[in-house]
Amino acid sequence: MRRRPAAHRAERRRLARRLKRSRAVELNPLDAVDLAHLNRVSAMRELASSLAHELNQPLAAILSNAQAALRLLAHIPPDIAEARAALEDIVADDRRAGKVIQRLRAALPRVAVSMAAQDVNELAREVVRLASGAALHAGATVRAELAPGLPRVRGDGLRLRQAILHLLLNALDAVSRCPPDDRLVVVRTRAADRGRVELCVADSGEGVPPEDLERIFEPFFTTKTRGLGVGLSISRSIVEAHGGWLWAECSPGEGATLRCALPVWDEGARRAG
Ligand SMILES: Nc1ncnc2c1ncn2[C@@H]1O[C@H](COP(=O)(O)OP(=O)(O)OP(=O)(O)O)[C@@H](O)[C@H]1O
Ligand SMILES: [Mg+2]
């Protein structure tokens, strides 16, 4: 059946009204951030509770067998045979706990690692591009001061970008609490000694108290209401897996500087290997 034009117009109007209604319930950006955070927290909570559930039993058994073994050895004369049995149970329970962790590792999807020569300046530029939306949201200026002619480093581009991105996102979080005109993040690269290239992310935020300079790399250390406290521990494991170092510096009255030193790609050794 052919529809009359008036019917088309009415339908278009109905569609337009429906579209408007659906836009009205669209998430605003902050709801979306909250939801993303909630998702990460829920996934983490679920993982932690299933781990706790599976590990609690062998851990409780290990504790009670260890206490029993101590009691048996304190007997006069010590009951060596029973103490040995308790210790054997401890070994079995410890293996059980180890298997739970192995199973968990095997269940997590693996990201392929592919080592290649990487241009640190290019990585820095890409990460600045990736974080441009977050920079806009924080009202911050991100400046790249990249030394020309740097040697390439050895690494997996995806992982290195991930590590640098965490640093940049933290810096943006830190400066978002400054007055609007003072929100500055600088990403710098330079040739460092001992065959390394250094990339640092410096910000104009409130900095890190001296007593926390190491703690901030511990898993789950966070001072943010929406933080998980995993960004820096992930970044440090990535950098260390590349034979590099990641550390934080902070002078009184200045913002934080996160420094990452990565070994230069050794072309000669690669050919020989
Ligand atoms: N540039 C910085 N300036 C000031 N404090 C920082 C900076 N970078 C990290 N921190 C401190 O280190 C803590 C840990 O950082 P990390 O990136 O590991 O976790 P997070 O940012 O809190 O959460 P997420 O897991 O979402 O990244 C932060 O909560 C903050 O207190
Ligand atoms: Mg972080």
PDB file of C-alpha atoms and ligand atoms in Angstrom:
ATOM      1  CA  MET A   1       0.000   0.000   0.000  1.00  0.00           C
ATOM      2  CA  ARG A   2       1.352   3.452  -0.925  1.00  0.00           C
ATOM      3  CA  ARG A   3       1.325   5.922   1.947  1.00  0.00           C
ATOM      4  CA  ARG A   4       0.148   9.455   1.487  1.00  0.00           C
ATOM      5  CA  PRO A   5       2.735  12.254   2.041  1.00  0.00           C
ATOM      6  CA  ALA A   6       0.776  13.530   5.097  1.00  0.00           C
ATOM      7  CA  ALA A   7       1.233  10.135   6.747  1.00  0.00           C
ATOM      8  CA  HIS A   8       4.967  10.402   6.063  1.00  0.00           C
ATOM      9  CA  ARG A   9       5.113  13.799   7.689  1.00  0.00           C
ATOM     10  CA  ALA A  10       3.231  12.588  10.758  1.00  0.00           C
ATOM     11  CA  GLU A  11       5.554   9.630  11.038  1.00  0.00           C
ATOM     12  CA  ARG A  12       8.626  11.854  10.750  1.00  0.00           C
ATOM     13  CA  ARG A  13       7.254  14.060  13.508  1.00  0.00           C
ATOM     14  CA  ARG A  14       6.584  11.027  15.690  1.00  0.00           C
ATOM     15  CA  LEU A  15      10.135   9.793  15.093  1.00  0.00           C
ATOM     16  CA  ALA A  16      11.580  13.207  15.885  1.00  0.00           C
ATOM     17  CA  ARG A  17       9.619  13.301  19.162  1.00  0.00           C
ATOM     18  CA  ARG A  18      10.826   9.814  20.057  1.00  0.00           C
ATOM     19  CA  LEU A  19      14.435  10.763  19.294  1.00  0.00           C
ATOM     20  CA  LYS A  20      14.130  13.865  21.464  1.00  0.00           C
ATOM     21  CA  ARG A  21      12.753  11.789  24.341  1.00  0.00           C
ATOM     22  CA  SER A  22      15.547   9.235  24.010  1.00  0.00           C
ATOM     23  CA  ARG A  23      18.164  12.042  24.004  1.00  0.00           C
ATOM     24  CA  ALA A  24      16.619  13.455  27.165  1.00  0.00           C
ATOM     25  CA  VAL A  25      17.479  10.280  29.063  1.00  0.00           C
ATOM     26  CA  GLU A  26      20.978  10.030  27.578  1.00  0.00           C
ATOM     27  CA  LEU A  27      23.710   9.913  30.209  1.00  0.00           C
ATOM     28  CA  ASN A  28      25.519  13.111  30.920  1.00  0.00           C
ATOM     29  CA  PRO A  29      29.337  12.753  30.849  1.00  0.00           C
ATOM     30  CA  LEU A  30      29.655  12.644  34.626  1.00  0.00           C
ATOM     31  CA  ASP A  31      27.108   9.832  34.910  1.00  0.00           C
ATOM     32  CA  ALA A  32      29.155   7.954  32.322  1.00  0.00           C
ATOM     33  CA  VAL A  33      32.345   8.423  34.377  1.00  0.00           C
ATOM     34  CA  ASP A  34      30.507   7.251  37.502  1.00  0.00           C
ATOM     35  CA  LEU A  35      29.202   4.216  35.648  1.00  0.00           C
ATOM     36  CA  ALA A  36      32.642   3.337  34.294  1.00  0.00           C
ATOM     37  CA  HIS A  37      34.031   3.628  37.815  1.00  0.00           C
ATOM     38  CA  LEU A  38      31.202   1.536  39.231  1.00  0.00           C
ATOM     39  CA  ASN A  39      31.890  -1.119  36.594  1.00  0.00           C
ATOM     40  CA  ARG A  40      35.564  -1.296  37.493  1.00  0.00           C
ATOM     41  CA  VAL A  41      34.812  -1.407  41.211  1.00  0.00           C
ATOM     42  CA  SER A  42      32.181  -4.134  40.751  1.00  0.00           C
ATOM     43  CA  ALA A  43      34.521  -6.250  38.627  1.00  0.00           C
ATOM     44  CA  MET A  44      37.283  -5.823  41.205  1.00  0.00           C
ATOM     45  CA  ARG A  45      34.932  -6.627  44.111  1.00  0.00           C
ATOM     46  CA  GLU A  46      33.672  -9.754  42.382  1.00  0.00           C
ATOM     47  CA  LEU A  47      37.198 -10.944  41.665  1.00  0.00           C
ATOM     48  CA  ALA A  48      38.314 -10.200  45.221  1.00  0.00           C
ATOM     49  CA  SER A  49      35.349 -11.983  46.773  1.00  0.00           C
ATOM     50  CA  SER A  50      35.750 -15.101  44.629  1.00  0.00           C
ATOM     51  CA  LEU A  51      39.477 -15.157  45.429  1.00  0.00           C
ATOM     52  CA  ALA A  52      38.737 -14.721  49.144  1.00  0.00           C
ATOM     53  CA  HIS A  53      36.153 -17.498  48.967  1.00  0.00           C
ATOM     54  CA  GLU A  54      38.579 -19.946  47.314  1.00  0.00           C
ATOM     55  CA  LEU A  55      41.635 -19.014  49.381  1.00  0.00           C
ATOM     56  CA  ASN A  56      40.027 -18.710  52.821  1.00  0.00           C
ATOM     57  CA  GLN A  57      39.590 -22.435  53.268  1.00  0.00           C
ATOM     58  CA  PRO A  58      43.171 -23.558  52.498  1.00  0.00           C
ATOM     59  CA  LEU A  59      44.524 -20.588  54.495  1.00  0.00           C
ATOM     60  CA  ALA A  60      42.413 -21.510  57.544  1.00  0.00           C
ATOM     61  CA  ALA A  61      43.548 -25.149  57.240  1.00  0.00           C
ATOM     62  CA  ILE A  62      47.206 -24.065  56.979  1.00  0.00           C
ATOM     63  CA  LEU A  63      46.851 -21.961  60.137  1.00  0.00           C
ATOM     64  CA  SER A  64      45.213 -24.697  62.192  1.00  0.00           C
ATOM     65  CA  ASN A  65      47.704 -27.343  61.012  1.00  0.00           C
ATOM     66  CA  ALA A  66      50.647 -25.044  61.772  1.00  0.00           C
ATOM     67  CA  GLN A  67      49.260 -24.396  65.278  1.00  0.00           C
ATOM     68  CA  ALA A  68      48.743 -28.143  65.757  1.00  0.00           C
ATOM     69  CA  ALA A  69      52.301 -28.887  64.596  1.00  0.00           C
ATOM     70  CA  LEU A  70      53.684 -26.340  67.093  1.00  0.00           C
ATOM     71  CA  ARG A  71      51.667 -27.943  69.912  1.00  0.00           C
ATOM     72  CA  LEU A  72      52.777 -31.451  68.898  1.00  0.00           C
ATOM     73  CA  LEU A  73      56.422 -30.374  68.833  1.00  0.00           C
ATOM     74  CA  ALA A  74      56.059 -28.743  72.260  1.00  0.00           C
ATOM     75  CA  HIS A  75      54.997 -32.096  73.793  1.00  0.00           C
ATOM     76  CA  ILE A  76      57.526 -33.903  75.952  1.00  0.00           C
ATOM     77  CA  PRO A  77      58.538 -36.025  74.161  1.00  0.00           C
ATOM     78  CA  PRO A  78      57.527 -34.280  70.892  1.00  0.00           C
ATOM     79  CA  ASP A  79      55.053 -36.177  68.723  1.00  0.00           C
ATOM     80  CA  ILE A  80      57.180 -36.114  65.573  1.00  0.00           C
ATOM     81  CA  ALA A  81      54.958 -38.439  63.506  1.00  0.00           C
ATOM     82  CA  GLU A  82      51.793 -36.354  64.050  1.00  0.00           C
ATOM     83  CA  ALA A  83      53.696 -33.100  63.541  1.00  0.00           C
ATOM     84  CA  ARG A  84      54.995 -34.468  60.246  1.00  0.00           C
ATOM     85  CA  ALA A  85      51.422 -35.348  59.184  1.00  0.00           C
ATOM     86  CA  ALA A  86      50.290 -31.782  60.019  1.00  0.00           C
ATOM     87  CA  LEU A  87      53.189 -30.355  58.007  1.00  0.00           C
ATOM     88  CA  GLU A  88      52.302 -32.582  55.053  1.00  0.00           C
ATOM     89  CA  ASP A  89      48.741 -31.214  55.195  1.00  0.00           C
ATOM     90  CA  ILE A  90      50.161 -27.706  55.176  1.00  0.00           C
ATOM     91  CA  VAL A  91      52.164 -28.472  52.022  1.00  0.00           C
ATOM     92  CA  ALA A  92      49.046 -29.931  50.332  1.00  0.00           C
ATOM     93  CA  ASP A  93      46.893 -26.922  51.279  1.00  0.00           C
ATOM     94  CA  ASP A  94      49.552 -24.495  50.128  1.00  0.00           C
ATOM     95  CA  ARG A  95      49.641 -26.248  46.730  1.00  0.00           C
ATOM     96  CA  ARG A  96      45.857 -26.010  46.571  1.00  0.00           C
ATOM     97  CA  ALA A  97      46.032 -22.252  47.192  1.00  0.00           C
ATOM     98  CA  GLY A  98      48.759 -21.941  44.531  1.00  0.00           C
ATOM     99  CA  LYS A  99      46.509 -23.748  42.010  1.00  0.00           C
ATOM    100  CA  VAL A 100      43.666 -21.289  42.673  1.00  0.00           C
ATOM    101  CA  ILE A 101      46.001 -18.452  41.727  1.00  0.00           C
ATOM    102  CA  GLN A 102      47.313 -20.315  38.666  1.00  0.00           C
ATOM    103  CA  ARG A 103      43.723 -20.955  37.510  1.00  0.00           C
ATOM    104  CA  LEU A 104      42.888 -17.303  37.916  1.00  0.00           C
ATOM    105  CA  ARG A 105      45.949 -16.255  35.909  1.00  0.00           C
ATOM    106  CA  ALA A 106      45.061 -18.730  33.154  1.00  0.00           C
ATOM    107  CA  ALA A 107      41.468 -17.441  33.020  1.00  0.00           C
ATOM    108  CA  LEU A 108      42.497 -13.828  32.468  1.00  0.00           C
ATOM    109  CA  PRO A 109      42.819 -12.899  28.816  1.00  0.00           C
ATOM    110  CA  ARG A 110      46.397 -12.404  27.683  1.00  0.00           C
ATOM    111  CA  VAL A 111      47.520  -9.402  25.761  1.00  0.00           C
ATOM    112  CA  ALA A 112      50.231 -10.351  23.308  1.00  0.00           C
ATOM    113  CA  VAL A 113      53.535  -8.605  23.980  1.00  0.00           C
ATOM    114  CA  SER A 114      55.488  -7.588  20.935  1.00  0.00           C
ATOM    115  CA  MET A 115      58.852  -5.969  21.504  1.00  0.00           C
ATOM    116  CA  ALA A 116      60.111  -3.570  18.885  1.00  0.00           C
ATOM    117  CA  ALA A 117      62.101  -0.378  18.582  1.00  0.00           C
ATOM    118  CA  GLN A 118      59.947   2.502  19.825  1.00  0.00           C
ATOM    119  CA  ASP A 119      60.310   6.212  19.318  1.00  0.00           C
ATOM    120  CA  VAL A 120      59.605   7.674  22.778  1.00  0.00           C
ATOM    121  CA  ASN A 121      58.683  11.054  21.312  1.00  0.00           C
ATOM    122  CA  GLU A 122      56.108   9.406  19.072  1.00  0.00           C
ATOM    123  CA  LEU A 123      54.693   7.481  22.072  1.00  0.00           C
ATOM    124  CA  ALA A 124      54.521  10.728  24.052  1.00  0.00           C
ATOM    125  CA  ARG A 125      52.737  12.541  21.213  1.00  0.00           C
ATOM    126  CA  GLU A 126      50.201   9.729  20.832  1.00  0.00           C
ATOM    127  CA  VAL A 127      49.453   9.659  24.551  1.00  0.00           C
ATOM    128  CA  VAL A 128      48.993  13.436  24.627  1.00  0.00           C
ATOM    129  CA  ARG A 129      46.549  13.010  21.740  1.00  0.00           C
ATOM    130  CA  LEU A 130      44.739  10.169  23.534  1.00  0.00           C
ATOM    131  CA  ALA A 131      44.378  12.272  26.675  1.00  0.00           C
ATOM    132  CA  SER A 132      43.235  15.409  24.876  1.00  0.00           C
ATOM    133  CA  GLY A 133      39.594  14.836  25.904  1.00  0.00           C
ATOM    134  CA  ALA A 134      40.593  14.361  29.544  1.00  0.00           C
ATOM    135  CA  ALA A 135      42.768  17.504  29.337  1.00  0.00           C
ATOM    136  CA  LEU A 136      39.830  19.468  27.994  1.00  0.00           C
ATOM    137  CA  HIS A 137      37.626  18.116  30.761  1.00  0.00           C
ATOM    138  CA  ALA A 138      40.249  19.121  33.365  1.00  0.00           C
ATOM    139  CA  GLY A 139      40.635  22.561  31.762  1.00  0.00           C
ATOM    140  CA  ALA A 140      44.387  21.909  31.609  1.00  0.00           C
ATOM    141  CA  THR A 141      47.138  22.711  29.126  1.00  0.00           C
ATOM    142  CA  VAL A 142      49.393  19.811  28.191  1.00  0.00           C
ATOM    143  CA  ARG A 143      52.761  20.848  26.759  1.00  0.00           C
ATOM    144  CA  ALA A 144      55.165  18.438  25.091  1.00  0.00           C
ATOM    145  CA  GLU A 145      58.877  19.310  25.332  1.00  0.00           C
ATOM    146  CA  LEU A 146      60.482  16.529  23.362  1.00  0.00           C
ATOM    147  CA  ALA A 147      64.222  16.303  22.790  1.00  0.00           C
ATOM    148  CA  PRO A 148      65.036  15.717  19.122  1.00  0.00           C
ATOM    149  CA  GLY A 149      67.153  12.826  17.823  1.00  0.00           C
ATOM    150  CA  LEU A 150      66.632  10.460  20.747  1.00  0.00           C
ATOM    151  CA  PRO A 151      67.671   6.822  20.321  1.00  0.00           C
ATOM    152  CA  ARG A 152      64.828   4.356  20.152  1.00  0.00           C
ATOM    153  CA  VAL A 153      63.885   2.231  23.163  1.00  0.00           C
ATOM    154  CA  ARG A 154      63.030  -1.437  23.292  1.00  0.00           C
ATOM    155  CA  GLY A 155      59.413  -2.075  24.062  1.00  0.00           C
ATOM    156  CA  ASP A 156      55.815  -2.988  23.410  1.00  0.00           C
ATOM    157  CA  GLY A 157      54.133   0.152  22.070  1.00  0.00           C
ATOM    158  CA  LEU A 158      50.667  -0.637  23.425  1.00  0.00           C
ATOM    159  CA  ARG A 159      51.912  -1.308  26.953  1.00  0.00           C
ATOM    160  CA  LEU A 160      54.228   1.674  27.014  1.00  0.00           C
ATOM    161  CA  ARG A 161      51.389   3.936  25.871  1.00  0.00           C
ATOM    162  CA  GLN A 162      49.235   2.451  28.639  1.00  0.00           C
ATOM    163  CA  ALA A 163      51.950   3.160  31.242  1.00  0.00           C
ATOM    164  CA  ILE A 164      52.453   6.767  30.090  1.00  0.00           C
ATOM    165  CA  LEU A 165      48.706   7.378  29.823  1.00  0.00           C
ATOM    166  CA  HIS A 166      48.237   6.502  33.525  1.00  0.00           C
ATOM    167  CA  LEU A 167      50.882   9.119  34.407  1.00  0.00           C
ATOM    168  CA  LEU A 168      49.228  11.755  32.280  1.00  0.00           C
ATOM    169  CA  LEU A 169      45.728  11.021  33.626  1.00  0.00           C
ATOM    170  CA  ASN A 170      47.028  11.295  37.201  1.00  0.00           C
ATOM    171  CA  ALA A 171      48.698  14.607  36.381  1.00  0.00           C
ATOM    172  CA  LEU A 172      45.423  15.893  34.893  1.00  0.00           C
ATOM    173  CA  ASP A 173      43.545  14.790  38.024  1.00  0.00           C
ATOM    174  CA  ALA A 174      46.119  16.606  40.152  1.00  0.00           C
ATOM    175  CA  VAL A 175      45.952  19.906  38.239  1.00  0.00           C
ATOM    176  CA  SER A 176      42.164  19.890  38.011  1.00  0.00           C
ATOM    177  CA  ARG A 177      42.150  21.041  41.655  1.00  0.00           C
ATOM    178  CA  CYS A 178      44.303  24.133  40.815  1.00  0.00           C
ATOM    179  CA  PRO A 179      42.920  27.543  39.810  1.00  0.00           C
ATOM    180  CA  PRO A 180      42.042  27.416  36.083  1.00  0.00           C
ATOM    181  CA  ASP A 181      45.085  29.473  34.967  1.00  0.00           C
ATOM    182  CA  ASP A 182      47.564  27.229  36.779  1.00  0.00           C
ATOM    183  CA  ARG A 183      46.596  23.879  35.302  1.00  0.00           C
ATOM    184  CA  LEU A 184      49.721  22.848  33.458  1.00  0.00           C
ATOM    185  CA  VAL A 185      51.141  19.418  32.614  1.00  0.00           C
ATOM    186  CA  VAL A 186      54.457  19.044  30.802  1.00  0.00           C
ATOM    187  CA  VAL A 187      55.575  15.844  29.119  1.00  0.00           C
ATOM    188  CA  ARG A 188      59.357  15.882  28.602  1.00  0.00           C
ATOM    189  CA  THR A 189      61.792  13.493  26.996  1.00  0.00           C
ATOM    190  CA  ARG A 190      65.595  13.497  27.112  1.00  0.00           C
ATOM    191  CA  ALA A 191      68.593  11.233  26.713  1.00  0.00           C
ATOM    192  CA  ALA A 192      69.634   9.979  30.159  1.00  0.00           C
ATOM    193  CA  ASP A 193      72.841   8.317  31.301  1.00  0.00           C
ATOM    194  CA  ARG A 194      73.480   4.544  31.322  1.00  0.00           C
ATOM    195  CA  GLY A 195      71.973   4.011  27.870  1.00  0.00           C
ATOM    196  CA  ARG A 196      68.495   5.148  28.777  1.00  0.00           C
ATOM    197  CA  VAL A 197      65.896   7.526  27.483  1.00  0.00           C
ATOM    198  CA  GLU A 198      63.855   9.372  30.073  1.00  0.00           C
ATOM    199  CA  LEU A 199      60.270  10.486  29.812  1.00  0.00           C
ATOM    200  CA  CYS A 200      58.779  12.547  32.580  1.00  0.00           C
ATOM    201  CA  VAL A 201      55.355  13.942  33.303  1.00  0.00           C
ATOM    202  CA  ALA A 202      55.472  17.035  35.509  1.00  0.00           C
ATOM    203  CA  ASP A 203      52.410  18.852  36.776  1.00  0.00           C
ATOM    204  CA  SER A 204      51.522  22.006  38.646  1.00  0.00           C
ATOM    205  CA  GLY A 205      49.294  20.201  41.146  1.00  0.00           C
ATOM    206  CA  GLU A 206      49.689  19.944  44.899  1.00  0.00           C
ATOM    207  CA  GLY A 207      52.400  17.273  44.639  1.00  0.00           C
ATOM    208  CA  VAL A 208      52.926  14.117  46.672  1.00  0.00           C
ATOM    209  CA  PRO A 209      53.932  14.226  50.370  1.00  0.00           C
ATOM    210  CA  PRO A 210      57.505  12.868  50.813  1.00  0.00           C
ATOM    211  CA  GLU A 211      56.255   9.944  52.933  1.00  0.00           C
ATOM    212  CA  ASP A 212      53.979   8.808  50.067  1.00  0.00           C
ATOM    213  CA  LEU A 213      56.524   8.947  47.216  1.00  0.00           C
ATOM    214  CA  GLU A 214      56.922   5.142  47.295  1.00  0.00           C
ATOM    215  CA  ARG A 215      53.469   4.229  48.622  1.00  0.00           C
ATOM    216  CA  ILE A 216      51.715   5.694  45.585  1.00  0.00           C
ATOM    217  CA  PHE A 217      53.070   2.740  43.572  1.00  0.00           C
ATOM    218  CA  GLU A 218      51.475   0.178  45.889  1.00  0.00           C
ATOM    219  CA  PRO A 219      48.393  -1.553  44.474  1.00  0.00           C
ATOM    220  CA  PHE A 220      45.136  -0.062  45.808  1.00  0.00           C
ATOM    221  CA  PHE A 221      46.785   3.032  47.307  1.00  0.00           C
ATOM    222  CA  THR A 222      44.502   5.899  46.392  1.00  0.00           C
ATOM    223  CA  THR A 223      43.492   9.292  47.759  1.00  0.00           C
ATOM    224  CA  LYS A 224      40.678   9.748  45.216  1.00  0.00           C
ATOM    225  CA  THR A 225      37.003   9.039  45.771  1.00  0.00           C
ATOM    226  CA  ARG A 226      36.760   7.556  42.284  1.00  0.00           C
ATOM    227  CA  GLY A 227      40.216   5.924  42.212  1.00  0.00           C
ATOM    228  CA  LEU A 228      41.065   2.270  42.384  1.00  0.00           C
ATOM    229  CA  GLY A 229      44.713   2.884  43.149  1.00  0.00           C
ATOM    230  CA  VAL A 230      45.962   0.571  40.421  1.00  0.00           C
ATOM    231  CA  GLY A 231      47.196   2.989  37.718  1.00  0.00           C
ATOM    232  CA  LEU A 232      50.703   3.575  39.045  1.00  0.00           C
ATOM    233  CA  SER A 233      51.293  -0.006  40.137  1.00  0.00           C
ATOM    234  CA  ILE A 234      50.380  -1.130  36.599  1.00  0.00           C
ATOM    235  CA  SER A 235      52.626   1.546  35.059  1.00  0.00           C
ATOM    236  CA  ARG A 236      55.545   0.525  37.252  1.00  0.00           C
ATOM    237  CA  SER A 237      55.161  -3.193  36.401  1.00  0.00           C
ATOM    238  CA  ILE A 238      55.059  -2.320  32.694  1.00  0.00           C
ATOM    239  CA  VAL A 239      58.172  -0.132  32.889  1.00  0.00           C
ATOM    240  CA  GLU A 240      60.057  -2.700  34.971  1.00  0.00           C
ATOM    241  CA  ALA A 241      59.077  -5.474  32.557  1.00  0.00           C
ATOM    242  CA  HIS A 242      60.908  -3.335  29.958  1.00  0.00           C
ATOM    243  CA  GLY A 243      64.040  -3.213  32.126  1.00  0.00           C
ATOM    244  CA  GLY A 244      63.308   0.380  33.099  1.00  0.00           C
ATOM    245  CA  TRP A 245      62.499   2.362  36.244  1.00  0.00           C
ATOM    246  CA  LEU A 246      59.574   4.525  37.234  1.00  0.00           C
ATOM    247  CA  TRP A 247      59.728   6.806  40.249  1.00  0.00           C
ATOM    248  CA  ALA A 248      58.168   9.964  41.645  1.00  0.00           C
ATOM    249  CA  GLU A 249      59.826  13.202  42.682  1.00  0.00           C
ATOM    250  CA  CYS A 250      58.363  16.195  44.403  1.00  0.00           C
ATOM    251  CA  SER A 251      59.980  19.337  45.776  1.00  0.00           C
ATOM    252  CA  PRO A 252      58.150  21.394  48.414  1.00  0.00           C
ATOM    253  CA  GLY A 253      55.769  23.872  46.853  1.00  0.00           C
ATOM    254  CA  GLU A 254      55.973  22.201  43.446  1.00  0.00           C
ATOM    255  CA  GLY A 255      53.790  19.678  41.704  1.00  0.00           C
ATOM    256  CA  ALA A 256      54.670  16.043  41.176  1.00  0.00           C
ATOM    257  CA  THR A 257      57.082  14.714  38.561  1.00  0.00           C
ATOM    258  CA  LEU A 258      56.846  11.102  37.508  1.00  0.00           C
ATOM    259  CA  ARG A 259      60.022   9.890  35.792  1.00  0.00           C
ATOM    260  CA  CYS A 260      60.379   6.862  33.652  1.00  0.00           C
ATOM    261  CA  ALA A 261      63.749   5.659  32.305  1.00  0.00           C
ATOM    262  CA  LEU A 262      63.747   3.068  29.539  1.00  0.00           C
ATOM    263  CA  PRO A 263      66.692   1.159  28.064  1.00  0.00           C
ATOM    264  CA  VAL A 264      67.747   2.064  24.559  1.00  0.00           C
ATOM    265  CA  TRP A 265      67.103  -0.532  21.836  1.00  0.00           C
ATOM    266  CA  ASP A 266      70.431  -2.248  21.306  1.00  0.00           C
ATOM    267  CA  GLU A 267      70.481  -3.053  17.599  1.00  0.00           C
ATOM    268  CA  GLY A 268      73.826  -4.905  17.791  1.00  0.00           C
ATOM    269  CA  ALA A 269      72.721  -7.205  20.608  1.00  0.00           C
ATOM    270  CA  ARG A 270      69.419  -7.857  18.821  1.00  0.00           C
ATOM    271  CA  ARG A 271      71.176  -9.050  15.639  1.00  0.00           C
ATOM    272  CA  ALA A 272      73.593 -11.220  17.648  1.00  0.00           C
ATOM    273  CA  GLY A 273      70.629 -12.722  19.617  1.00  0.00           C
TER     274      GLY A 273
HETATM  275  N1  LIG B   1      50.629  13.567  39.610  1.00  0.00           N
HETATM  276  C1  LIG B   1      50.214  13.315  40.860  1.00  0.00           C
HETATM  277  N2  LIG B   1      50.087  14.313  41.776  1.00  0.00           N
HETATM  278  C2  LIG B   1      49.667  14.069  43.028  1.00  0.00           C
HETATM  279  N3  LIG B   1      49.353  12.815  43.483  1.00  0.00           N
HETATM  280  C3  LIG B   1      49.467  11.786  42.632  1.00  0.00           C
HETATM  281  C4  LIG B   1      49.900  11.967  41.272  1.00  0.00           C
HETATM  282  N4  LIG B   1      49.922  10.759  40.661  1.00  0.00           N
HETATM  283  C5  LIG B   1      49.501   9.873  41.578  1.00  0.00           C
HETATM  284  N5  LIG B   1      49.221  10.474  42.759  1.00  0.00           N
HETATM  285  C6  LIG B   1      48.766   9.840  44.007  1.00  0.00           C
HETATM  286  O1  LIG B   1      48.971   8.448  43.878  1.00  0.00           O
HETATM  287  C7  LIG B   1      47.761   7.731  44.101  1.00  0.00           C
HETATM  288  C8  LIG B   1      47.793   6.441  43.304  1.00  0.00           C
HETATM  289  O2  LIG B   1      47.738   6.707  41.908  1.00  0.00           O
HETATM  290  P1  LIG B   1      47.157   5.588  40.952  1.00  0.00           P
HETATM  291  O3  LIG B   1      47.191   6.093  39.563  1.00  0.00           O
HETATM  292  O4  LIG B   1      47.843   4.302  41.256  1.00  0.00           O
HETATM  293  O5  LIG B   1      45.665   5.409  41.453  1.00  0.00           O
HETATM  294  P2  LIG B   1      44.433   6.406  41.321  1.00  0.00           P
HETATM  295  O6  LIG B   1      44.752   7.474  40.330  1.00  0.00           O
HETATM  296  O7  LIG B   1      44.055   6.851  42.681  1.00  0.00           O
HETATM  297  O8  LIG B   1      43.303   5.441  40.752  1.00  0.00           O
HETATM  298  P3  LIG B   1      43.291   4.689  39.318  1.00  0.00           P
HETATM  299  O9  LIG B   1      43.503   3.271  39.637  1.00  0.00           O
HETATM  300  O10 LIG B   1      41.936   5.005  38.799  1.00  0.00           O
HETATM  301  O11 LIG B   1      44.384   5.278  38.488  1.00  0.00           O
HETATM  302  C9  LIG B   1      46.671   8.714  43.709  1.00  0.00           C
HETATM  303  O12 LIG B   1      45.441   8.416  44.335  1.00  0.00           O
HETATM  304  C10 LIG B   1      47.263  10.031  44.215  1.00  0.00           C
HETATM  305  O13 LIG B   1      47.082  10.173  45.610  1.00  0.00           O
HETATM  306 MG    MG B   2      45.541   6.962  38.445  1.00  0.00          MG
END
